Coordinates of C-alpha atoms in Angstrom, one line a residue:
E1 CA 0.0 0.0 0.0
I2 CA 2.8 2.4 0.8
L3 CA 4.3 2.0 -2.7
I4 CA 0.9 2.5 -4.3
R5 CA 0.3 5.7 -2.3
A6 CA 3.8 7.0 -3.2
Y7 CA 3.7 5.9 -6.8
P8 CA 0.0 5.2 -7.9
H9 CA 1.0 4.1 -11.4
S10 CA 3.5 1.5 -10.2
C11 CA 0.7 -1.0 -10.5
L12 CA 1.0 -0.6 -14.3
V13 CA 4.7 -1.5 -14.3
A14 CA 5.5 -5.1 -15.3
N15 CA 8.5 -7.1 -14.2
K16 CA 11.0 -8.7 -16.5
R17 CA 8.6 -11.5 -17.3
N18 CA 5.8 -9.0 -18.2
N19 CA 3.8 -9.8 -15.1
L20 CA 1.8 -6.9 -13.6
P21 CA 1.5 -6.6 -9.8
L22 CA -2.1 -7.6 -10.0
H23 CA -1.3 -10.9 -11.7
L24 CA 1.5 -11.6 -9.3
A25 CA -0.7 -10.9 -6.3
I26 CA -3.4 -13.2 -7.6
K27 CA -0.9 -16.0 -8.5
S28 CA 0.6 -15.8 -4.9
G29 CA -2.9 -16.4 -3.5
K30 CA -3.6 -12.9 -2.2
T31 CA -7.2 -11.9 -1.7
F32 CA -9.1 -8.7 -2.2
N33 CA -8.4 -7.5 1.4
E34 CA -4.8 -8.7 1.2
G35 CA -3.6 -6.1 -1.3
V36 CA -5.4 -7.0 -4.5
G37 CA -8.1 -4.4 -3.6
T38 CA -5.4 -1.7 -3.2
L39 CA -4.0 -2.5 -6.7
L40 CA -7.5 -2.5 -8.3
R41 CA -8.4 0.9 -6.7
A42 CA -5.1 2.4 -7.9
C43 CA -5.4 0.9 -11.4
P44 CA -8.9 -0.5 -12.1
E45 CA -8.0 -1.1 -15.8
T46 CA -5.7 -3.9 -14.9
A47 CA -8.7 -6.1 -14.2
N48 CA -9.1 -6.1 -18.0
I49 CA -5.5 -7.1 -18.8
I50 CA -4.8 -10.7 -19.7
D51 CA -1.9 -12.3 -17.9
R52 CA 0.9 -12.9 -20.5
E53 CA 2.0 -16.2 -19.0
T54 CA -1.3 -17.9 -18.6
K55 CA -3.4 -16.0 -21.1
L56 CA -6.1 -15.6 -18.5
Y57 CA -8.0 -12.6 -17.3
P58 CA -7.4 -11.8 -13.6
F59 CA -10.8 -13.3 -12.6
Q60 CA -10.0 -16.5 -14.5
L61 CA -6.5 -16.5 -12.9
S62 CA -8.1 -16.3 -9.5
A63 CA -10.5 -19.1 -10.3
S64 CA -7.7 -21.3 -11.5
I65 CA -5.8 -21.4 -8.3
V66 CA -6.1 -24.8 -6.7
E67 CA -5.3 -25.5 -3.1
F68 CA -5.0 -28.9 -1.5
T69 CA -5.8 -29.7 2.1
D70 CA -6.2 -32.5 4.5
D71 CA -9.0 -33.0 7.0
D72 CA -7.4 -30.7 9.6
T73 CA -7.4 -27.6 7.4
K74 CA -10.8 -27.9 5.6
V75 CA -12.2 -24.9 7.6
A76 CA -9.2 -22.7 6.6
L77 CA -9.6 -23.8 2.9
R78 CA -13.3 -23.0 3.0
N79 CA -12.5 -19.5 4.3
Q80 CA -9.9 -19.1 1.6
S81 CA -12.3 -20.3 -1.1
E82 CA -14.9 -17.7 0.1
K83 CA -12.3 -15.0 -0.1
R84 CA -11.3 -16.2 -3.6
L85 CA -15.0 -16.0 -4.7
D86 CA -15.2 -12.5 -3.3
L87 CA -12.1 -11.6 -5.4
I88 CA -13.6 -13.1 -8.6
F89 CA -16.8 -11.1 -7.9
Q90 CA -14.8 -7.9 -7.3
L91 CA -12.8 -8.4 -10.5
L92 CA -15.9 -9.1 -12.6
Q93 CA -17.8 -6.2 -11.1
R94 CA -15.2 -3.9 -12.6
N95 CA -15.9 -5.2 -16.1
P96 CA -18.9 -7.6 -16.4
N97 CA -18.5 -7.5 -20.2
L98 CA -15.6 -10.0 -19.8
I99 CA -18.1 -12.8 -19.5
Q100 CA -20.8 -11.3 -21.8
N101 CA -19.5 -13.3 -24.8
Y102 CA -19.5 -16.6 -23.1
P103 CA -21.9 -19.1 -24.7
Q104 CA -25.4 -19.0 -23.2
T105 CA -27.4 -22.1 -22.7
T106 CA -31.1 -22.6 -21.8
K107 CA -30.6 -26.2 -20.7
K108 CA -30.5 -26.6 -16.9
R109 CA -27.5 -28.7 -15.8
S110 CA -27.5 -31.0 -12.9
N111 CA -24.8 -30.7 -10.2
E112 CA -23.3 -33.9 -11.6
E113 CA -23.0 -32.5 -15.1
I114 CA -21.4 -29.3 -13.7
A115 CA -19.0 -31.3 -11.6
S116 CA -18.1 -33.4 -14.6
C117 CA -17.4 -30.3 -16.7
C118 CA -15.2 -28.9 -13.9
Q119 CA -13.3 -32.1 -13.5
E120 CA -12.7 -32.3 -17.3
F121 CA -11.4 -28.7 -17.3
V122 CA -9.1 -29.4 -14.4
S123 CA -7.8 -32.6 -16.0
K124 CA -7.1 -30.8 -19.3
T125 CA -5.4 -27.8 -17.8
K126 CA -3.5 -29.5 -15.0
P127 CA -3.0 -33.1 -16.0
N128 CA -0.6 -34.1 -13.2
L129 CA -2.3 -32.1 -10.4
Y130 CA -3.9 -35.0 -8.7
Q131 CA -1.2 -37.5 -9.2
K132 CA 1.3 -38.3 -6.4

């Protein structure tokens, strides 16, 4: 926050790998109240900039972060998931047009169909994620 107050446009400066501070914060698991909100208030336009490494918008990048847990940390993970959903909401609220062009369907899908689609997406994007 101190850097943003002193240099408000520093949130538009990419590092050597062309990562913006917003993308780096999301990739490191930061939530809206842990610095991402400060970056968005200083440079709201960064919510519309695709990450050059992953080719994802910030809301997609936030949704793609997967955390693993054991039985002892399920409550902590649930709290973190709620914070991540809040971040996705905050990012989309800045530009809802980012999802306007997604295909619309009138067919209602069951929870099993949705879970299957999600599992298929995860297996295609992170094939070795669940393997030990």
